[in-house]
PDB file of C-alpha atoms and ligand atoms in Angstrom:
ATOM      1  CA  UNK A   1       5.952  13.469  15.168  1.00 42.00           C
ATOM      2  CA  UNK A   2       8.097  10.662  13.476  1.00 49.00           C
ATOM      3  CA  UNK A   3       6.925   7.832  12.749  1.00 51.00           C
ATOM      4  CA  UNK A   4       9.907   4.872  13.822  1.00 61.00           C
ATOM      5  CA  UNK A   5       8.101   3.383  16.892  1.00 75.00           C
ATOM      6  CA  UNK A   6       9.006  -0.062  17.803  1.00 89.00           C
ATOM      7  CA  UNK A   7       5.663  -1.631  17.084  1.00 91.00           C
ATOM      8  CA  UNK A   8       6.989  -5.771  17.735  1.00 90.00           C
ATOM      9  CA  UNK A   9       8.122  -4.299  21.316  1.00 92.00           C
ATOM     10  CA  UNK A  10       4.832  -2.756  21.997  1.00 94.00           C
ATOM     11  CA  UNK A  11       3.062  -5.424  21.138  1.00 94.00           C
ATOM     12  CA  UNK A  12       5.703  -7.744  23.578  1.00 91.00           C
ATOM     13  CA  UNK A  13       4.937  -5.004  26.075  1.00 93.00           C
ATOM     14  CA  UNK A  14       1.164  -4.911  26.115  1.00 95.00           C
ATOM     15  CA  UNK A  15       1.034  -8.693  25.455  1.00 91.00           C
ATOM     16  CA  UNK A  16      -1.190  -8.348  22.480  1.00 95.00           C
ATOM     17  CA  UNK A  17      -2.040 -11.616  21.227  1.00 94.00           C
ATOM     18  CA  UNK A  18      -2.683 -12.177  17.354  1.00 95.00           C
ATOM     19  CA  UNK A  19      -5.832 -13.292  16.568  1.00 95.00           C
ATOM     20  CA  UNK A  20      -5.331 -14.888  13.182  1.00 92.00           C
ATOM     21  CA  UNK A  21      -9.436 -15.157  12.484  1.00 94.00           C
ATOM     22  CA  UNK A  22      -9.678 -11.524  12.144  1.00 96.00           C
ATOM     23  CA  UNK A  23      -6.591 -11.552   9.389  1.00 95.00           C
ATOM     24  CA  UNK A  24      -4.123  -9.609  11.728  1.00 97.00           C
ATOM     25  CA  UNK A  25      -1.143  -9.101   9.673  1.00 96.00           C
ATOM     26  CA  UNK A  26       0.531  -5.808  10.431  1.00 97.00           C
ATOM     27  CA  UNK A  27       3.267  -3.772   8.574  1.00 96.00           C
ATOM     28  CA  UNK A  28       5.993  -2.274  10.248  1.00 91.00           C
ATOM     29  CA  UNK A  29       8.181  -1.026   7.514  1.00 95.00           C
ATOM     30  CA  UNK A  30       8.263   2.351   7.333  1.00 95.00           C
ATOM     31  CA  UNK A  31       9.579   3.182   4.009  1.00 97.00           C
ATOM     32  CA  UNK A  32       6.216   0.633   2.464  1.00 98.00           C
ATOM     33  CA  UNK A  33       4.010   2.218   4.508  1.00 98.00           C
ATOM     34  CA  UNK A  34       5.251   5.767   3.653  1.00 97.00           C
ATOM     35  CA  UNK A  35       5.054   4.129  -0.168  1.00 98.00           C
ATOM     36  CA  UNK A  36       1.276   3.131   0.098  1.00 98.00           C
ATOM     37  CA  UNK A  37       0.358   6.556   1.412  1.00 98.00           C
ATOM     38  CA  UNK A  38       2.544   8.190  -1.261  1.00 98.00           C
ATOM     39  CA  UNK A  39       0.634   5.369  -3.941  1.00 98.00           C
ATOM     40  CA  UNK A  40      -3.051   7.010  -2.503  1.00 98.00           C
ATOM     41  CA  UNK A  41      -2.028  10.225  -3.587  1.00 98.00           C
ATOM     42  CA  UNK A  42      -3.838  11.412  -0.233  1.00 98.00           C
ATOM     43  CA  UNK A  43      -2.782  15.347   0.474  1.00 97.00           C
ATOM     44  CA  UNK A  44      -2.745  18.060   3.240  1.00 96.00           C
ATOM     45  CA  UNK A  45      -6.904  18.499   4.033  1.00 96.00           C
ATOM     46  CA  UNK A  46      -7.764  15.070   2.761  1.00 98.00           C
ATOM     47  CA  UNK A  47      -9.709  13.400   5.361  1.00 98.00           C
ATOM     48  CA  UNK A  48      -8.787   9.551   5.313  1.00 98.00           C
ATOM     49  CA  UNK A  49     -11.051   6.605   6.279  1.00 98.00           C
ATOM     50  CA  UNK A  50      -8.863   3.464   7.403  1.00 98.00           C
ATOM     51  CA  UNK A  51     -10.003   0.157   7.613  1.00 97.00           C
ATOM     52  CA  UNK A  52      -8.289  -1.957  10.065  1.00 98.00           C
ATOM     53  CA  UNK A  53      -6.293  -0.164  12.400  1.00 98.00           C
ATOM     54  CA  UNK A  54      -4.376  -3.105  13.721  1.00 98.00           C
ATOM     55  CA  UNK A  55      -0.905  -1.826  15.695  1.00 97.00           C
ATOM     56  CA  UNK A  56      -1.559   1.569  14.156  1.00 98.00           C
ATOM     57  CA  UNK A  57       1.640   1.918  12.181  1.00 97.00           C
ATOM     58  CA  UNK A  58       0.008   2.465   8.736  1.00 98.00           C
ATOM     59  CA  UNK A  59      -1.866   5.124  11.253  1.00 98.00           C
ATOM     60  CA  UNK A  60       0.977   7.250  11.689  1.00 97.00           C
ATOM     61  CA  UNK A  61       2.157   7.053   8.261  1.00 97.00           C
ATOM     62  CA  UNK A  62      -1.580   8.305   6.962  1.00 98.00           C
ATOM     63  CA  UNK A  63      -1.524  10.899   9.733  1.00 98.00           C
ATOM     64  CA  UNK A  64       1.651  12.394   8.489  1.00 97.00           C
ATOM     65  CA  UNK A  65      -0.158  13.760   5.465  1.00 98.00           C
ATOM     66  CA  UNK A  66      -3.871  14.082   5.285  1.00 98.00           C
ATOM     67  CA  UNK A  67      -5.977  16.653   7.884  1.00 98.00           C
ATOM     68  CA  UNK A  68      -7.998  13.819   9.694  1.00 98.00           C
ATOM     69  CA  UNK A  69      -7.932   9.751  10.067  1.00 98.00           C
ATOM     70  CA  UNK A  70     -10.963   7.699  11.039  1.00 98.00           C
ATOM     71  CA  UNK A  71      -9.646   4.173  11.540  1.00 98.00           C
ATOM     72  CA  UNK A  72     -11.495   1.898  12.330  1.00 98.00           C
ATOM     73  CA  UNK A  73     -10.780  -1.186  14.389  1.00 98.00           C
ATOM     74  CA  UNK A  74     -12.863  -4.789  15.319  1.00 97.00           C
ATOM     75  CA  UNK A  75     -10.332  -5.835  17.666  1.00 98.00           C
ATOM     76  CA  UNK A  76     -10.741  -3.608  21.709  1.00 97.00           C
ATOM     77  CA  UNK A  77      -7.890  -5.902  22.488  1.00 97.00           C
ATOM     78  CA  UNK A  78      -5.473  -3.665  20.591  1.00 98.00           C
ATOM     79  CA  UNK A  79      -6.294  -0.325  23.093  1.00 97.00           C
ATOM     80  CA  UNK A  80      -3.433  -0.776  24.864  1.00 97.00           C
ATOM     81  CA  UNK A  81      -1.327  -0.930  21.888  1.00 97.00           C
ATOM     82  CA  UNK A  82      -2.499   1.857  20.179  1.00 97.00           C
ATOM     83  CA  UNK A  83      -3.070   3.820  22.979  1.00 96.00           C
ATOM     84  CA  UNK A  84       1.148   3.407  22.786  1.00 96.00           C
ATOM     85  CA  UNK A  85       1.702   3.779  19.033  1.00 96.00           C
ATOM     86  CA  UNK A  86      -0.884   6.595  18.399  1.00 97.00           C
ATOM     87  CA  UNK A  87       0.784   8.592  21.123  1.00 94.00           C
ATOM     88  CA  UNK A  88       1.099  12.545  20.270  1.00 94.00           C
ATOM     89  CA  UNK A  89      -1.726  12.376  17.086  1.00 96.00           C
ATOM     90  CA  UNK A  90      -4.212  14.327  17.493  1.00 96.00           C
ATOM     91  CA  UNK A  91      -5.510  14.140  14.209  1.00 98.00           C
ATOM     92  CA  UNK A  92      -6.369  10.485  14.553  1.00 98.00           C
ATOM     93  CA  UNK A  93      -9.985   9.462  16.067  1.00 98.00           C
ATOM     94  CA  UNK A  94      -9.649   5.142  16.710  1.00 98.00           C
ATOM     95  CA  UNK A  95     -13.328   3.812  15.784  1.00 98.00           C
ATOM     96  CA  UNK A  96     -14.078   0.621  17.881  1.00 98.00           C
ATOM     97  CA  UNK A  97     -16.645  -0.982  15.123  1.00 97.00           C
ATOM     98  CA  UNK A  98     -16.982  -3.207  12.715  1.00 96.00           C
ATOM     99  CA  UNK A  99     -17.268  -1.871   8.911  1.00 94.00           C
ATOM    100  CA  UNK A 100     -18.886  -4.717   7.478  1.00 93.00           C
ATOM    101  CA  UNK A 101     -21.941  -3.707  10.309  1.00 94.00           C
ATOM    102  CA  UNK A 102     -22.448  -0.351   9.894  1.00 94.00           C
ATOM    103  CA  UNK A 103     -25.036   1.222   8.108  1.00 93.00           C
ATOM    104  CA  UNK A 104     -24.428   4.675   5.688  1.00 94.00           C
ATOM    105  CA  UNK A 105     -26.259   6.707   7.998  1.00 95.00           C
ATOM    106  CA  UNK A 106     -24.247   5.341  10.838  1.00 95.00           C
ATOM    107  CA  UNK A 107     -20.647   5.486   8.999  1.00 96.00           C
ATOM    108  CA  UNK A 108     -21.888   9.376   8.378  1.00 96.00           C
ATOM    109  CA  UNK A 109     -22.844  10.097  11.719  1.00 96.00           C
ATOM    110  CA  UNK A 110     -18.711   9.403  12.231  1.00 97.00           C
ATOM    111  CA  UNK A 111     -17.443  10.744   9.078  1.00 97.00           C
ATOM    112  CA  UNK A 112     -19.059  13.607   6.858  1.00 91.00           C
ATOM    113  CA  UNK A 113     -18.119  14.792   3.857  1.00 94.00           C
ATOM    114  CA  UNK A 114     -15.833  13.405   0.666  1.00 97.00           C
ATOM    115  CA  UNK A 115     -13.315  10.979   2.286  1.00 98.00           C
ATOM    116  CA  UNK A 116     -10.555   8.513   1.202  1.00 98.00           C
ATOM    117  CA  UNK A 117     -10.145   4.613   2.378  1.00 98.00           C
ATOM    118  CA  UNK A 118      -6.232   3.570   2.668  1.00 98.00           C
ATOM    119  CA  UNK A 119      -5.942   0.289   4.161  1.00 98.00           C
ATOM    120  CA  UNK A 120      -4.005  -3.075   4.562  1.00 98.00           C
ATOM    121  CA  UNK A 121      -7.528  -4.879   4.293  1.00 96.00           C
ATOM    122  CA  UNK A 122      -8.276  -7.984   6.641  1.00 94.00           C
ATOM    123  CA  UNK A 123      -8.545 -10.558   3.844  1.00 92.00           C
ATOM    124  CA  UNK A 124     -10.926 -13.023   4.931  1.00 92.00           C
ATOM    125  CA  UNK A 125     -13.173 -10.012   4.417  1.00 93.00           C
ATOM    126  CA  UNK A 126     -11.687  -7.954   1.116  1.00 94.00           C
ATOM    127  CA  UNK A 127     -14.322  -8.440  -1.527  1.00 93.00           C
ATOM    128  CA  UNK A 128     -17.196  -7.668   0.685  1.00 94.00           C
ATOM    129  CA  UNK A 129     -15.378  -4.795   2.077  1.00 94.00           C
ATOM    130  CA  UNK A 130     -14.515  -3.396  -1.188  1.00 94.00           C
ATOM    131  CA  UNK A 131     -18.094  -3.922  -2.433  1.00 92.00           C
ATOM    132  CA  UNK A 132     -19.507  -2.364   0.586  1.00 91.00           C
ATOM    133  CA  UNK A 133     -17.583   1.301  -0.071  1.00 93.00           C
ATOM    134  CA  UNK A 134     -18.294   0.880  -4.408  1.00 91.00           C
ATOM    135  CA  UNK A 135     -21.770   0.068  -4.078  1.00 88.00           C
ATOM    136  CA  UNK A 136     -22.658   2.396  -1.016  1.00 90.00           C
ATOM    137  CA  UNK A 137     -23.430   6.260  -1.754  1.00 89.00           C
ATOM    138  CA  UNK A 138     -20.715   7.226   0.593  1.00 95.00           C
ATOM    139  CA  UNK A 139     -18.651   9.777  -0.579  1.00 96.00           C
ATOM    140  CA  UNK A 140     -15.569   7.891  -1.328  1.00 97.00           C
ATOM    141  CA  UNK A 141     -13.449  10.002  -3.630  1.00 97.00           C
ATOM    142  CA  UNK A 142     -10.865   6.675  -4.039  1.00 98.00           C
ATOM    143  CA  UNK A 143      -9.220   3.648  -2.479  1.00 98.00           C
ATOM    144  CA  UNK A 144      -6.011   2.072  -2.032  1.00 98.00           C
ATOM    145  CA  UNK A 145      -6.089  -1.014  -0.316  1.00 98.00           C
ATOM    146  CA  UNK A 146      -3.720  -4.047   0.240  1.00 98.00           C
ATOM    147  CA  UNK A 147      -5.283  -7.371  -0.848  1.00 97.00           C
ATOM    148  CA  UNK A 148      -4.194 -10.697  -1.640  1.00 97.00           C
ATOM    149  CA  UNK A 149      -2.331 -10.775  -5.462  1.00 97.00           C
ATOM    150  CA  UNK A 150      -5.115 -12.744  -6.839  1.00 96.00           C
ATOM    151  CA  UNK A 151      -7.700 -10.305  -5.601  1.00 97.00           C
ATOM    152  CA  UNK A 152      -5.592  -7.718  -7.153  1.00 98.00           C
ATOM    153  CA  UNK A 153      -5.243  -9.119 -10.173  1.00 98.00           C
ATOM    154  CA  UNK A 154      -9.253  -9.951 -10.292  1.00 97.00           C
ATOM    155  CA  UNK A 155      -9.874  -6.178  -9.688  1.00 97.00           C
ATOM    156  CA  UNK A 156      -7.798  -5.212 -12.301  1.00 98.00           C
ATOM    157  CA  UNK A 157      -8.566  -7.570 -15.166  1.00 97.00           C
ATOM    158  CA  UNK A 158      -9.244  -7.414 -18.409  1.00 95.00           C
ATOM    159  CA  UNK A 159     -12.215  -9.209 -20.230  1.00 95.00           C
ATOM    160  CA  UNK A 160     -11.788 -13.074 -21.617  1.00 94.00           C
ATOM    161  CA  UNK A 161      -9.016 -13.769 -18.884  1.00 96.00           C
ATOM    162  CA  UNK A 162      -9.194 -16.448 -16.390  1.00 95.00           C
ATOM    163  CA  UNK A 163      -9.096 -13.179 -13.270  1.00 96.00           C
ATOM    164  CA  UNK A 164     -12.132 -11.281 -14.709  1.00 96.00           C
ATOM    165  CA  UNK A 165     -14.712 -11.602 -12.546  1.00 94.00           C
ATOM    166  CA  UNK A 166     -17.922  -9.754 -11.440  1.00 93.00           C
ATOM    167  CA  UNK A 167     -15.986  -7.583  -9.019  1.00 94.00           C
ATOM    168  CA  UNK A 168     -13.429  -6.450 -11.796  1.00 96.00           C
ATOM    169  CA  UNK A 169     -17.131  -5.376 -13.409  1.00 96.00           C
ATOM    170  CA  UNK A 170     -18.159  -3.690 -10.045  1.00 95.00           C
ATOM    171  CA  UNK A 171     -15.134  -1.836 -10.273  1.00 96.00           C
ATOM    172  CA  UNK A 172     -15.197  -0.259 -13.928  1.00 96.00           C
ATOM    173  CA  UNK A 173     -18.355   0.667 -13.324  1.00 96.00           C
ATOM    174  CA  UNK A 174     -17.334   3.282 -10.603  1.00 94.00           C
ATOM    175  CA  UNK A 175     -14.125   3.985 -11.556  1.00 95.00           C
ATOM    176  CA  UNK A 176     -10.465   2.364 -12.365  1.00 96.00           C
ATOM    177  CA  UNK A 177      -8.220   0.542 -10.999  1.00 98.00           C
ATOM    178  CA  UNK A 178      -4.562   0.225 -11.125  1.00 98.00           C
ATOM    179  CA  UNK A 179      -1.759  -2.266  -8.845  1.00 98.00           C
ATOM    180  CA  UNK A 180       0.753   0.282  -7.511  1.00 98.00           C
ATOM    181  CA  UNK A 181       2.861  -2.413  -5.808  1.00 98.00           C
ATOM    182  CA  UNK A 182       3.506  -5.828  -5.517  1.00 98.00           C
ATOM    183  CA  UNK A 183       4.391  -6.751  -1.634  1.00 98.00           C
ATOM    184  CA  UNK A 184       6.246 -10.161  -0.370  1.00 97.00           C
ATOM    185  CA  UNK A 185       4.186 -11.929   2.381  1.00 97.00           C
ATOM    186  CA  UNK A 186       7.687 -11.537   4.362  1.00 96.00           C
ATOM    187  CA  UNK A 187       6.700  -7.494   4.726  1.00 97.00           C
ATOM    188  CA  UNK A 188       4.024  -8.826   7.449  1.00 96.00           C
ATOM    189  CA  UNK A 189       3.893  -9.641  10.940  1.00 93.00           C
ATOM    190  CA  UNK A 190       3.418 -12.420  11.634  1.00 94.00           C
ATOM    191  CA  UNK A 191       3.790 -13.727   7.642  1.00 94.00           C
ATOM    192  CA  UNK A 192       0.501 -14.630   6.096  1.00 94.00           C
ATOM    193  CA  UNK A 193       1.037 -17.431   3.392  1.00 93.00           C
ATOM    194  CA  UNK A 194      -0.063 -15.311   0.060  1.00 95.00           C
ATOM    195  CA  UNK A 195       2.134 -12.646  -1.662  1.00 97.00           C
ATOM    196  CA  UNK A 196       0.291  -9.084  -1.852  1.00 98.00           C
ATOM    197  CA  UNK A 197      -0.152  -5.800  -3.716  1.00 98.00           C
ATOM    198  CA  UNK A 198      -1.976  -2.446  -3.637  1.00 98.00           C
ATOM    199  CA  UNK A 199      -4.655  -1.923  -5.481  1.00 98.00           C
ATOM    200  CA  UNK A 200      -5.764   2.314  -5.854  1.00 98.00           C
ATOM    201  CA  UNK A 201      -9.393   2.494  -7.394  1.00 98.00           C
ATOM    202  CA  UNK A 202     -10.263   6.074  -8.214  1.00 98.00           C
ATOM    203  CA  UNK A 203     -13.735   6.948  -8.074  1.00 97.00           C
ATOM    204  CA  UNK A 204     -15.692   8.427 -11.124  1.00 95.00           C
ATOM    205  CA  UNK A 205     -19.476   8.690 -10.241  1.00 90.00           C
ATOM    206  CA  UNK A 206     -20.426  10.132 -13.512  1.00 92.00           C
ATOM    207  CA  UNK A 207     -18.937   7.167 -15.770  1.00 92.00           C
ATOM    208  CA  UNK A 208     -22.009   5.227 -16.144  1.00 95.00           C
ATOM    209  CA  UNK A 209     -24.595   8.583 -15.999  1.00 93.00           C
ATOM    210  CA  UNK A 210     -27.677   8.112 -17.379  1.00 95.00           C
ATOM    211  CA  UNK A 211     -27.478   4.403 -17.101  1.00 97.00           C
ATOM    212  CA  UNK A 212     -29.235   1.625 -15.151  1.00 96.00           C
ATOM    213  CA  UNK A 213     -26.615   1.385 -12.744  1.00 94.00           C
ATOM    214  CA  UNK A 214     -28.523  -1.242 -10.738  1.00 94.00           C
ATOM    215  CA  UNK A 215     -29.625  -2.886 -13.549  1.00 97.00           C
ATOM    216  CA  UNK A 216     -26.121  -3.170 -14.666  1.00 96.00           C
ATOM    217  CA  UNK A 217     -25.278  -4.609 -11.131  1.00 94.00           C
ATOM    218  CA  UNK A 218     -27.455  -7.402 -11.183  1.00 96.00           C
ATOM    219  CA  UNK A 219     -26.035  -8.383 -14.793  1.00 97.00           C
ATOM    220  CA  UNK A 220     -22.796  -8.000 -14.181  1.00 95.00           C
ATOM    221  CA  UNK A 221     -23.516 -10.649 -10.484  1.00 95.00           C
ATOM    222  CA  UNK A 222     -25.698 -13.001 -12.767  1.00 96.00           C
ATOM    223  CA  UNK A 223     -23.063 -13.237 -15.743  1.00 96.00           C
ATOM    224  CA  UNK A 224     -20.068 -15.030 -13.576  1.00 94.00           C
ATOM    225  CA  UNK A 225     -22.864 -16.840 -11.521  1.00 92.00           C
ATOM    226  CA  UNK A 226     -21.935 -20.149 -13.093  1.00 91.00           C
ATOM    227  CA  UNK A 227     -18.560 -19.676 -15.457  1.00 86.00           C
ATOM    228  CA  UNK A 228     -18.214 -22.121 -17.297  1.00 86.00           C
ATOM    229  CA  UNK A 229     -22.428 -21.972 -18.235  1.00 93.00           C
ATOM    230  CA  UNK A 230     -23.212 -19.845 -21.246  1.00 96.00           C
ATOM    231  CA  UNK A 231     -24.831 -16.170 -20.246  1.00 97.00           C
ATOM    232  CA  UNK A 232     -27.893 -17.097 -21.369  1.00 97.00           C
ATOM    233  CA  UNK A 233     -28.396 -19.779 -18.855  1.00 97.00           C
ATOM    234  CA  UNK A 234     -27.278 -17.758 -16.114  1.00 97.00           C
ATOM    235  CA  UNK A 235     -29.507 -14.919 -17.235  1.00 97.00           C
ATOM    236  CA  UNK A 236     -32.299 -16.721 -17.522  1.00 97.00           C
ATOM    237  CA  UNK A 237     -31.972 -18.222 -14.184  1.00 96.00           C
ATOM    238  CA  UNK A 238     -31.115 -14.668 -12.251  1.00 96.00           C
ATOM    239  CA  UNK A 239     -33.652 -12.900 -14.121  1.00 97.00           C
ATOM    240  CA  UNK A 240     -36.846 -15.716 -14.266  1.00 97.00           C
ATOM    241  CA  UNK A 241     -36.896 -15.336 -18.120  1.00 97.00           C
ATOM    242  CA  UNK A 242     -36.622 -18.457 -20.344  1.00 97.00           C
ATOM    243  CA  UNK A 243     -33.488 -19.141 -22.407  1.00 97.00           C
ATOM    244  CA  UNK A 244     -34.973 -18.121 -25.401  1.00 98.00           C
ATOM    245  CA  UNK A 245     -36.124 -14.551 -24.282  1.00 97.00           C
ATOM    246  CA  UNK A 246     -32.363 -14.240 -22.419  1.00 97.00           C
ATOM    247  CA  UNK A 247     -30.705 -15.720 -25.806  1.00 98.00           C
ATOM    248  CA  UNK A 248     -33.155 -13.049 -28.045  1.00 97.00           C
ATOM    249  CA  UNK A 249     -31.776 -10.086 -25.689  1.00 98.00           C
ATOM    250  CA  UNK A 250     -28.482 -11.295 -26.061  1.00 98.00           C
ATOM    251  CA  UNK A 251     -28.355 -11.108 -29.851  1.00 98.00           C
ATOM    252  CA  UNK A 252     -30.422  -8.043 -30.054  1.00 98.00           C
ATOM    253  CA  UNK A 253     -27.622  -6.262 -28.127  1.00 98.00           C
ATOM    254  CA  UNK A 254     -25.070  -7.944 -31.400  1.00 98.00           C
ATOM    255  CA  UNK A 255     -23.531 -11.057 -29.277  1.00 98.00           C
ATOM    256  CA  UNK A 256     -23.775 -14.252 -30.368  1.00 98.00           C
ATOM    257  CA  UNK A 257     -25.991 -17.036 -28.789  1.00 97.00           C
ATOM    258  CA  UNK A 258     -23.848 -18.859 -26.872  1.00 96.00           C
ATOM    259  CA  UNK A 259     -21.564 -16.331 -26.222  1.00 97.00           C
ATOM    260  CA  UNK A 260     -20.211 -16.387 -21.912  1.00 96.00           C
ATOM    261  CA  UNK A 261     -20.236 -13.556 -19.526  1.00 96.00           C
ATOM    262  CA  UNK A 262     -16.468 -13.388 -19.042  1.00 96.00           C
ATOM    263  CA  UNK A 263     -16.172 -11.940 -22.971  1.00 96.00           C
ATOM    264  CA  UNK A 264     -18.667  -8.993 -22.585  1.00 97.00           C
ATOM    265  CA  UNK A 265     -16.511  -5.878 -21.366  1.00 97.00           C
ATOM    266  CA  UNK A 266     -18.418  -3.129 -19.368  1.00 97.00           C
ATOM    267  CA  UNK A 267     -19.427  -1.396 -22.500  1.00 97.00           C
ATOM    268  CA  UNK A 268     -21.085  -4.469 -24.006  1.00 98.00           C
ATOM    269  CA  UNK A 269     -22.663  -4.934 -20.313  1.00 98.00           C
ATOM    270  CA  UNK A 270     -24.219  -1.308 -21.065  1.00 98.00           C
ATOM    271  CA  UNK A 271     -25.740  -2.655 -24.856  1.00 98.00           C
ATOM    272  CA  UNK A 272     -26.863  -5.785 -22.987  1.00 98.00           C
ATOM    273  CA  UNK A 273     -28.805  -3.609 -20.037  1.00 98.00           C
ATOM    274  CA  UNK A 274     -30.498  -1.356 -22.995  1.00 97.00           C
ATOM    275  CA  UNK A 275     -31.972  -4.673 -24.135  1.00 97.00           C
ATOM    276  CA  UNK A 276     -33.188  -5.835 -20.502  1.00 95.00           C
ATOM    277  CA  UNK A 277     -34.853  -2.050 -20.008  1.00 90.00           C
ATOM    278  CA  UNK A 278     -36.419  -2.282 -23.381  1.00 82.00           C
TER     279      UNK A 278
HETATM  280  N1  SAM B   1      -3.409  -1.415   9.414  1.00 56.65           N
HETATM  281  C1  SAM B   1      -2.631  -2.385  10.140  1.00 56.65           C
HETATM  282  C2  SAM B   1      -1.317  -2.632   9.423  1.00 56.65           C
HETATM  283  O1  SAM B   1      -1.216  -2.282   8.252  1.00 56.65           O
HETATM  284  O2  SAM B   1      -0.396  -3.186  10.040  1.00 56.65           O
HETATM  285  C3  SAM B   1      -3.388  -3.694  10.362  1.00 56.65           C
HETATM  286  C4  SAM B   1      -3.811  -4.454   9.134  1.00 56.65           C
HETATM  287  S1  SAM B   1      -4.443  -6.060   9.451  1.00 56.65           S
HETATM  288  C5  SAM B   1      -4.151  -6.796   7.874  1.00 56.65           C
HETATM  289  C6  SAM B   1      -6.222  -5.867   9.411  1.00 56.65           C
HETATM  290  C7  SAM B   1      -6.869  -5.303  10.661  1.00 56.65           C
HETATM  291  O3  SAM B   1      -8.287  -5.227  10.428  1.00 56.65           O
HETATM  292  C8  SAM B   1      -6.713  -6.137  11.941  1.00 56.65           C
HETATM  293  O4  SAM B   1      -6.207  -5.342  12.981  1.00 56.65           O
HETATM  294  C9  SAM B   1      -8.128  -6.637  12.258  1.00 56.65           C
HETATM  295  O5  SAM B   1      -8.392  -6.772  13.644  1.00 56.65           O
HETATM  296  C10 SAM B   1      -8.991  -5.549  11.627  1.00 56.65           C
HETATM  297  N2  SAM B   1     -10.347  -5.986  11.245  1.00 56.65           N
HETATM  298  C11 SAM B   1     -10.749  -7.238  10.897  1.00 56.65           C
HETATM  299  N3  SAM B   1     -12.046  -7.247  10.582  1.00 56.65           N
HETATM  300  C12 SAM B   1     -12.503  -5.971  10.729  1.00 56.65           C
HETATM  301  C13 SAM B   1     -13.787  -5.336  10.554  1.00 56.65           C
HETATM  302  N4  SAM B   1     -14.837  -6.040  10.157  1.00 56.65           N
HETATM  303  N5  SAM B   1     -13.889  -3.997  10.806  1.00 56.65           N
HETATM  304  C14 SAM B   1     -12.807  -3.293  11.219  1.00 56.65           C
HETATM  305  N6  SAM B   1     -11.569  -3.844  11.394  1.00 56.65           N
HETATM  306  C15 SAM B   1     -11.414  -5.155  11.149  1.00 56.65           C
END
């Protein structure tokens, strides 16, 4: 089945009305939405978890290549588009649910087995729906997701720049992360007012064996609590330790007193989370 429907008359047709609260910004490009797919390196017998089904065109272009597509969808008022666009795939099952609301058990009950997310993310809800698959113990093998160019850039940092942040941290821990593409707001419709990219994150589950993961967790969150506060006062406060104990910690693991969370790469997180255990 090909893949050049007409989405912008479908949605005329079925008078589908945006609803800008739920970050409804669709793609209708075919050649960038046959690029993201290609950028997930999804293949024949993958089975794909999509976030955000919207007019279904990213959909198709996901169906084209992998064995099965769960996408899942907040919006029931976009039925009667997809019921239009998704015409002829019958390796597609439309979940009416919200992600953000759904337990593990529940999101398994749906979808068993190793899967991976492609998406063009709603973005008043990327970081918590990128924390929600790297934190969970669902079998996410990777995911490529369009987000906002600063969220990009944050999940791809490095250490001791202004985009580090605790979710770059979040990330390293699980796997990497790499920008495939940089995407002009003008690809959307209707035109959100940031610039975009896709972000792939490949997941590695055995990067931080052996360690505290969830020790390293709560560091990582406390660290970039306050910024522009030393780590020791934000440790302190996150853990209920006094300065002194956090500041003793800190130079046991071989950083200096007053040294900030945003210098520390994941490694010295690791040296740092030895000290907390002992
Ligand atoms: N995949 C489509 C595309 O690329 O054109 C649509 C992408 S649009 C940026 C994001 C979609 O996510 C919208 O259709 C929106 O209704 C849906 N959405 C928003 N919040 C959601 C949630 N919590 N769970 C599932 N879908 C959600």
């Amino acid at each position: 089945m090909e893949n050049n429907i007409n989405l912008k008359d479908i949605i005329k047709g079925t008078n589908f009305r945006f609803n800008k609260a739920l970050g409804q910004n669709f793609i209708s490009d075919k050649n960038l939405l046959d690029a993201i797919v290609a950028d997930s390196g999804i293949v024949e017998g993958d089975t794909v978890v999509e976030i955000g089904t919207g007019g279904g065109t990213l959909t198709r272009s996901i169906a084209k290549v992998a064995k099965k597509v769960y996408s899942f969808e907040v919006d029931r008022n976009l039925e009667p588009v997809l019921a239009l666009s998704l015409q002829g795939l019958d390796n597609v099952e439309v979940v009416f649910k919200d992600v953000l609301r759904m337990k593990d058990a529940q999101f398994e009950e749906i979808v068993s087995g190793e899967f991976k997310v492609v998406a063009n993310l709603p973005y008043y809800i990327t970081t918590p729906l990128v924390m929600r698959f790297l934190e969970s113990n669902l079998k996410v093998k990777s995911l490529t997701v369009m987000v906002q160019k600063e969220v990009a850039d944050r999940l791809t940092a490095q250490p001791d720049t202004p985009d580090y942040a605790a979710i770059t941290l979040a990330v390293q821990m699980i796997g990497s992360a790499k920008i495939t593409r940089n995407v002009s707001r003008n690809m959307f419709y209707p035109a959100p007012n940031v610039d975009s990219a896709v972000v792939r994150i490949d997941i590695d589950r055995t990067k931080l064996a052996g360690e505290d993961v969830v020790l390293l967790r709560k560091l990582a969150r406390s660290a970039f609590m306050m910024r522009r506060k030393t780590l020791a006062n934000n440790l302190s406060q996150a853990f209920g330790i006094t300065k002194a104990e956090a500041t003793e910690k800190i130079v046991a693991a071989g950083f200096a007193e007053m040294v900030r969370g945003e210098v520390l790469s994941l490694d010295d997180y690791v040296k740092l989370s030895h000290e907390f255990k002992a």
